[in-house]
PDB file of C-alpha atoms in Angstrom:
ATOM      1  CA  LYS R   1      -0.120  91.842  16.715  1.00 62.00           C
ATOM      2  CA  PHE R   2       2.934  93.117  18.599  1.00 70.00           C
ATOM      3  CA  HIS R   3       1.248  96.524  18.842  1.00 77.00           C
ATOM      4  CA  THR R   4      -1.413  95.039  21.126  1.00 85.00           C
ATOM      5  CA  LEU R   5       0.245  94.147  24.405  1.00 90.00           C
ATOM      6  CA  SER R   6      -1.071  92.447  27.514  1.00 90.00           C
ATOM      7  CA  ILE R   7      -1.062  94.453  30.747  1.00 91.00           C
ATOM      8  CA  PRO R   8       2.124  92.728  32.045  1.00 91.00           C
ATOM      9  CA  GLN R   9       3.797  93.292  28.671  1.00 93.00           C
ATOM     10  CA  GLU R  10       2.886  96.980  28.810  1.00 94.00           C
ATOM     11  CA  GLU R  11       4.412  97.223  32.290  1.00 94.00           C
ATOM     12  CA  ALA R  12       7.596  95.477  31.136  1.00 95.00           C
ATOM     13  CA  ASP R  13       7.776  97.618  27.994  1.00 95.00           C
ATOM     14  CA  ARG R  14       7.565 100.796  30.071  1.00 95.00           C
ATOM     15  CA  ALA R  15      10.289  99.541  32.413  1.00 96.00           C
ATOM     16  CA  ILE R  16      12.585  98.805  29.467  1.00 96.00           C
ATOM     17  CA  ALA R  17      11.918 102.156  27.788  1.00 95.00           C
ATOM     18  CA  SER R  18      12.273 104.176  31.007  1.00 95.00           C
ATOM     19  CA  THR R  19      16.064 103.719  31.157  1.00 94.00           C
ATOM     20  CA  ASP R  20      19.050 103.278  28.870  1.00 93.00           C
ATOM     21  CA  GLU R  21      20.977 101.080  31.302  1.00 95.00           C
ATOM     22  CA  ASN R  22      21.842  97.429  30.846  1.00 96.00           C
ATOM     23  CA  GLY R  23      19.616  95.001  32.680  1.00 95.00           C
ATOM     24  CA  ILE R  24      17.567  91.840  32.865  1.00 94.00           C
ATOM     25  CA  VAL R  25      13.874  91.226  32.309  1.00 95.00           C
ATOM     26  CA  VAL R  26      12.426  88.160  34.042  1.00 93.00           C
ATOM     27  CA  PHE R  27       9.204  87.209  32.293  1.00 92.00           C
ATOM     28  CA  PRO R  28       7.525  83.771  32.200  1.00 89.00           C
ATOM     29  CA  CYS R  29       7.864  81.524  29.155  1.00 85.00           C
ATOM     30  CA  GLY R  30       4.990  82.038  26.747  1.00 85.00           C
ATOM     31  CA  ALA R  31       4.140  85.487  28.136  1.00 87.00           C
ATOM     32  CA  GLY R  32       5.670  87.389  25.216  1.00 90.00           C
ATOM     33  CA  LYS R  33       9.387  88.052  25.804  1.00 92.00           C
ATOM     34  CA  THR R  34      10.088  88.087  22.064  1.00 92.00           C
ATOM     35  CA  ALA R  35       7.593  90.886  21.527  1.00 92.00           C
ATOM     36  CA  LEU R  36       9.317  92.887  24.257  1.00 93.00           C
ATOM     37  CA  PHE R  37      12.843  92.666  22.899  1.00 92.00           C
ATOM     38  CA  VAL R  38      11.757  93.169  19.282  1.00 92.00           C
ATOM     39  CA  ARG R  39       9.956  96.350  20.363  1.00 91.00           C
ATOM     40  CA  ALA R  40      13.085  97.477  22.214  1.00 93.00           C
ATOM     41  CA  ALA R  41      15.171  96.738  19.129  1.00 92.00           C
ATOM     42  CA  CYS R  42      12.901  98.908  16.975  1.00 88.00           C
ATOM     43  CA  ARG R  43      13.479 101.990  19.135  1.00 87.00           C
ATOM     44  CA  ASN R  44      16.143 104.064  17.382  1.00 83.00           C
ATOM     45  CA  CYS R  45      18.469 101.106  16.798  1.00 89.00           C
ATOM     46  CA  ARG R  46      20.518 100.697  13.645  1.00 93.00           C
ATOM     47  CA  ASN R  47      22.553  97.663  14.717  1.00 96.00           C
ATOM     48  CA  VAL R  48      20.930  94.943  16.823  1.00 97.00           C
ATOM     49  CA  LEU R  49      22.362  91.589  17.904  1.00 97.00           C
ATOM     50  CA  VAL R  50      20.103  88.894  19.385  1.00 97.00           C
ATOM     51  CA  LEU R  51      21.880  85.886  20.888  1.00 97.00           C
ATOM     52  CA  SER R  52      19.881  82.708  21.523  1.00 96.00           C
ATOM     53  CA  TYR R  53      20.887  79.486  23.211  1.00 94.00           C
ATOM     54  CA  GLU R  54      19.690  77.227  20.382  1.00 94.00           C
ATOM     55  CA  ALA R  55      19.333  77.559  16.615  1.00 94.00           C
ATOM     56  CA  GLN R  56      15.568  77.132  16.896  1.00 94.00           C
ATOM     57  CA  GLY R  57      15.379  80.333  18.935  1.00 94.00           C
ATOM     58  CA  VAL R  58      17.414  82.153  16.286  1.00 95.00           C
ATOM     59  CA  LEU R  59      15.061  81.079  13.502  1.00 95.00           C
ATOM     60  CA  GLN R  60      11.966  81.951  15.543  1.00 94.00           C
ATOM     61  CA  THR R  61      13.294  85.446  16.243  1.00 94.00           C
ATOM     62  CA  ALA R  62      14.182  85.953  12.584  1.00 95.00           C
ATOM     63  CA  ASP R  63      10.661  84.928  11.525  1.00 94.00           C
ATOM     64  CA  VAL R  64       9.123  87.363  14.017  1.00 93.00           C
ATOM     65  CA  VAL R  65      11.331  90.208  12.776  1.00 94.00           C
ATOM     66  CA  LEU R  66      10.315  89.599   9.154  1.00 93.00           C
ATOM     67  CA  GLN R  67       6.620  89.189   9.945  1.00 92.00           C
ATOM     68  CA  GLU R  68       6.106  91.883  12.571  1.00 90.00           C
ATOM     69  CA  THR R  69       8.516  94.687  11.608  1.00 91.00           C
ATOM     70  CA  ASP R  70       9.631  96.520   8.494  1.00 88.00           C
ATOM     71  CA  VAL R  71      13.168  95.154   8.784  1.00 90.00           C
ATOM     72  CA  GLY R  72      13.765  93.663   5.344  1.00 89.00           C
ATOM     73  CA  LYS R  73      15.724  90.558   4.388  1.00 93.00           C
ATOM     74  CA  GLU R  74      18.615  92.708   3.224  1.00 94.00           C
ATOM     75  CA  LEU R  75      19.142  93.926   6.804  1.00 95.00           C
ATOM     76  CA  LEU R  76      18.497  90.622   8.596  1.00 96.00           C
ATOM     77  CA  CYS R  77      21.460  88.339   9.251  1.00 96.00           C
ATOM     78  CA  VAL R  78      20.792  84.812  10.529  1.00 96.00           C
ATOM     79  CA  TYR R  79      23.910  83.093  11.806  1.00 93.00           C
ATOM     80  CA  THR R  80      23.901  79.518  13.084  1.00 91.00           C
ATOM     81  CA  SER R  81      25.992  76.438  12.383  1.00 86.00           C
ATOM     82  CA  GLU R  82      23.610  75.482   9.561  1.00 88.00           C
ATOM     83  CA  LYS R  83      22.363  78.812   8.223  1.00 87.00           C
ATOM     84  CA  ARG R  84      24.736  81.687   7.626  1.00 89.00           C
ATOM     85  CA  SER R  85      24.078  84.977   5.887  1.00 90.00           C
ATOM     86  CA  ARG R  86      26.439  87.919   5.643  1.00 91.00           C
ATOM     87  CA  PRO R  87      25.846  90.917   7.906  1.00 93.00           C
ATOM     88  CA  ASN R  88      24.927  94.245   6.369  1.00 92.00           C
ATOM     89  CA  ARG R  89      27.665  96.621   7.508  1.00 91.00           C
ATOM     90  CA  LEU R  90      25.501  99.736   7.130  1.00 92.00           C
ATOM     91  CA  ALA R  91      22.617  98.533   9.287  1.00 94.00           C
ATOM     92  CA  CYS R  92      22.251  95.061  10.709  1.00 95.00           C
ATOM     93  CA  PHE R  93      19.719  93.024  12.643  1.00 96.00           C
ATOM     94  CA  MET R  94      21.673  89.863  13.482  1.00 97.00           C
ATOM     95  CA  CYS R  95      20.244  86.735  15.107  1.00 97.00           C
ATOM     96  CA  ALA R  96      22.815  84.149  16.199  1.00 96.00           C
ATOM     97  CA  THR R  97      23.589  81.569  18.859  1.00 95.00           C
ATOM     98  CA  TYR R  98      25.974  82.276  21.733  1.00 94.00           C
ATOM     99  CA  SER R  99      28.124  79.332  20.684  1.00 91.00           C
ATOM    100  CA  MET R 100      28.866  80.719  17.208  1.00 91.00           C
ATOM    101  CA  PHE R 101      31.189  83.300  18.756  1.00 89.00           C
ATOM    102  CA  ALA R 102      32.255  81.459  21.908  1.00 86.00           C
ATOM    103  CA  GLY R 103      35.605  79.832  22.593  1.00 74.00           C
ATOM    104  CA  THR R 104      38.826  79.967  20.623  1.00 59.00           C
ATOM    105  CA  THR R 105      38.990  81.435  17.129  1.00 59.00           C
ATOM    106  CA  VAL R 106      41.460  78.719  16.089  1.00 57.00           C
ATOM    107  CA  LYS R 107      38.608  76.300  15.319  1.00 66.00           C
ATOM    108  CA  GLN R 108      36.532  78.850  13.442  1.00 69.00           C
ATOM    109  CA  SER R 109      36.244  78.707   9.666  1.00 75.00           C
ATOM    110  CA  PRO R 110      37.551  81.754   7.759  1.00 79.00           C
ATOM    111  CA  SER R 111      33.991  82.936   7.055  1.00 79.00           C
ATOM    112  CA  THR R 112      32.956  82.618  10.732  1.00 82.00           C
ATOM    113  CA  LYS R 113      36.123  84.391  11.842  1.00 86.00           C
ATOM    114  CA  GLU R 114      35.301  87.224   9.439  1.00 89.00           C
ATOM    115  CA  VAL R 115      31.812  87.574  10.915  1.00 91.00           C
ATOM    116  CA  ALA R 116      33.181  87.325  14.472  1.00 91.00           C
ATOM    117  CA  ASP R 117      35.626  90.119  13.661  1.00 92.00           C
ATOM    118  CA  PHE R 118      32.649  92.213  12.513  1.00 93.00           C
ATOM    119  CA  VAL R 119      30.642  91.399  15.650  1.00 95.00           C
ATOM    120  CA  PHE R 120      33.416  92.346  18.085  1.00 95.00           C
ATOM    121  CA  SER R 121      35.073  95.132  16.083  1.00 93.00           C
ATOM    122  CA  ALA R 122      35.291  98.566  17.685  1.00 91.00           C
ATOM    123  CA  ARG R 123      33.984  99.898  14.353  1.00 93.00           C
ATOM    124  CA  THR R 124      30.731  97.965  14.859  1.00 95.00           C
ATOM    125  CA  VAL R 125      28.614  99.678  17.477  1.00 96.00           C
ATOM    126  CA  TRP R 126      25.661  97.591  18.623  1.00 97.00           C
ATOM    127  CA  ASP R 127      22.818  99.862  19.706  1.00 97.00           C
ATOM    128  CA  LEU R 128      21.244  96.875  21.452  1.00 97.00           C
ATOM    129  CA  VAL R 129      22.432  93.382  22.329  1.00 98.00           C
ATOM    130  CA  VAL R 130      19.702  90.982  23.461  1.00 97.00           C
ATOM    131  CA  LEU R 131      20.691  87.938  25.508  1.00 97.00           C
ATOM    132  CA  ASP R 132      17.756  85.591  25.101  1.00 95.00           C
ATOM    133  CA  GLU R 133      17.516  82.861  27.744  1.00 94.00           C
ATOM    134  CA  CYS R 134      20.188  84.764  29.623  1.00 92.00           C
ATOM    135  CA  GLN R 135      20.227  82.196  32.430  1.00 90.00           C
ATOM    136  CA  HIS R 136      22.847  80.515  30.212  1.00 90.00           C
ATOM    137  CA  ALA R 137      25.023  83.647  29.916  1.00 90.00           C
ATOM    138  CA  PRO R 138      27.225  82.912  32.993  1.00 88.00           C
ATOM    139  CA  ALA R 139      28.638  79.780  31.347  1.00 87.00           C
ATOM    140  CA  GLU R 140      32.361  80.476  31.003  1.00 87.00           C
ATOM    141  CA  THR R 141      32.567  80.664  27.203  1.00 90.00           C
ATOM    142  CA  PHE R 142      29.276  82.557  26.903  1.00 93.00           C
ATOM    143  CA  ARG R 143      30.232  85.078  29.580  1.00 91.00           C
ATOM    144  CA  GLU R 144      33.414  85.773  27.638  1.00 93.00           C
ATOM    145  CA  VAL R 145      31.250  86.680  24.629  1.00 94.00           C
ATOM    146  CA  VAL R 146      29.122  89.035  26.747  1.00 95.00           C
ATOM    147  CA  GLU R 147      32.169  90.749  28.267  1.00 95.00           C
ATOM    148  CA  LYS R 148      33.656  91.323  24.805  1.00 95.00           C
ATOM    149  CA  LEU R 149      30.368  92.733  23.512  1.00 96.00           C
ATOM    150  CA  LYS R 150      30.268  95.263  26.350  1.00 95.00           C
ATOM    151  CA  LEU R 151      33.190  97.015  24.700  1.00 95.00           C
ATOM    152  CA  ASN R 152      31.227  97.946  21.564  1.00 96.00           C
ATOM    153  CA  SER R 153      27.593  97.957  22.727  1.00 96.00           C
ATOM    154  CA  ARG R 154      25.430 100.836  23.874  1.00 96.00           C
ATOM    155  CA  ARG R 155      23.013  98.592  25.742  1.00 97.00           C
ATOM    156  CA  ILE R 156      22.673  94.938  26.732  1.00 97.00           C
ATOM    157  CA  LEU R 157      19.354  93.440  27.796  1.00 97.00           C
ATOM    158  CA  GLY R 158      18.946  89.903  29.107  1.00 96.00           C
ATOM    159  CA  PHE R 159      15.602  88.083  28.942  1.00 96.00           C
ATOM    160  CA  THR R 160      14.721  84.918  30.828  1.00 92.00           C
ATOM    161  CA  GLY R 161      11.772  83.060  32.234  1.00 89.00           C
ATOM    162  CA  THR R 162      13.817  81.795  35.194  1.00 83.00           C
ATOM    163  CA  LEU R 163      16.789  83.710  36.535  1.00 79.00           C
ATOM    164  CA  CYS R 164      18.558  80.889  38.336  1.00 72.00           C
ATOM    165  CA  ARG R 165      21.781  78.867  38.399  1.00 66.00           C
ATOM    166  CA  SER R 166      22.499  75.760  40.441  1.00 61.00           C
ATOM    167  CA  GLN R 167      25.987  77.044  41.333  1.00 66.00           C
ATOM    168  CA  LEU R 168      26.570  80.678  42.287  1.00 63.00           C
ATOM    169  CA  GLY R 169      30.246  80.565  43.245  1.00 64.00           C
ATOM    170  CA  ALA R 170      31.975  79.980  46.549  1.00 63.00           C
ATOM    171  CA  ASP R 171      31.804  83.579  47.799  1.00 71.00           C
ATOM    172  CA  LEU R 172      28.065  83.976  47.269  1.00 65.00           C
ATOM    173  CA  ALA R 173      27.411  80.481  48.640  1.00 66.00           C
ATOM    174  CA  GLU R 174      29.281  81.396  51.812  1.00 63.00           C
ATOM    175  CA  ARG R 175      27.338  84.646  52.198  1.00 71.00           C
ATOM    176  CA  MET R 176      24.092  82.709  51.820  1.00 68.00           C
ATOM    177  CA  ARG R 177      25.293  80.213  54.428  1.00 73.00           C
ATOM    178  CA  ARG R 178      25.920  83.118  56.813  1.00 75.00           C
ATOM    179  CA  ARG R 179      22.462  84.436  55.883  1.00 78.00           C
ATOM    180  CA  GLU R 180      23.868  87.724  54.645  1.00 73.00           C
ATOM    181  CA  LEU R 181      22.031  87.206  51.349  1.00 71.00           C
ATOM    182  CA  SER R 182      18.872  85.436  50.307  1.00 73.00           C
ATOM    183  CA  ARG R 183      19.006  83.073  47.349  1.00 66.00           C
ATOM    184  CA  ASP R 184      17.295  85.665  45.137  1.00 74.00           C
ATOM    185  CA  GLU R 185      19.733  88.408  46.209  1.00 73.00           C
ATOM    186  CA  ALA R 186      22.730  86.147  45.571  1.00 72.00           C
ATOM    187  CA  THR R 187      21.378  85.210  42.147  1.00 75.00           C
ATOM    188  CA  GLU R 188      20.926  88.853  41.163  1.00 76.00           C
ATOM    189  CA  GLN R 189      24.508  89.581  42.219  1.00 76.00           C
ATOM    190  CA  TYR R 190      25.720  86.588  40.215  1.00 79.00           C
ATOM    191  CA  PHE R 191      24.071  88.017  37.085  1.00 84.00           C
ATOM    192  CA  ARG R 192      25.230  91.562  37.781  1.00 85.00           C
ATOM    193  CA  PHE R 193      27.753  91.368  34.920  1.00 90.00           C
ATOM    194  CA  VAL R 194      24.734  91.566  32.588  1.00 93.00           C
ATOM    195  CA  GLY R 195      22.976  94.214  34.663  1.00 92.00           C
ATOM    196  CA  PRO R 196      20.381  94.638  37.416  1.00 92.00           C
ATOM    197  CA  VAL R 197      16.890  93.187  37.166  1.00 92.00           C
ATOM    198  CA  LEU R 198      14.825  95.934  35.529  1.00 94.00           C
ATOM    199  CA  PHE R 199      11.523  94.080  35.641  1.00 94.00           C
ATOM    200  CA  ARG R 200      10.312  90.820  37.136  1.00 91.00           C
ATOM    201  CA  ARG R 201       7.047  88.937  36.891  1.00 89.00           C
ATOM    202  CA  SER R 202       6.369  85.327  37.873  1.00 85.00           C
ATOM    203  CA  CYS R 203       3.768  82.868  36.632  1.00 84.00           C
ATOM    204  CA  ALA R 204       1.887  83.445  39.880  1.00 84.00           C
ATOM    205  CA  ASP R 205       1.841  87.199  39.184  1.00 83.00           C
ATOM    206  CA  LEU R 206       0.362  86.632  35.729  1.00 82.00           C
ATOM    207  CA  GLU R 207      -2.224  84.204  37.036  1.00 82.00           C
ATOM    208  CA  ALA R 208      -3.264  86.740  39.656  1.00 81.00           C
TER     209      ALA R 208
END
């Protein structure tokens, strides 16, 4: 079913495929973000890492990969606090939560530390890192994960239904107060560490 896209999905898919740069796709919840990043992951990628905010998102992505692609169980690595499989070091499609690799390594178990070493190693080159629900990525410990992944990733794509944060930092807040930036412009600058917005559609756009 992922080969039959809606018109907005086709537009987003073209925007993603038209460039190799990092960036963010803003697409309403329920409109098919998973289909978009799974399609992106299947384009000439050997190693793919999908980070979700909650374990449920990890399991949903893993199910989609098994059902809708020819990625077999031997290549799929699911890594949450409750379900942990070992990554395939030759080719790997890993689904994990941000929190599994966030914060200090002192509290990590030996097995988690081993997997974290694999994830961040210079020898592991991620062809694509997907930040699902990337509105959570600026959280201090999660941003640290993203910055570390930049060192060994060819491309990072963030996906979210709502690109917003209640706090954007003192500098951006001051520029908004002086009306140098709109709220949307300030938000895009705040998320610039992930990349620019490559595609944006709202619920109103889809309804229209």
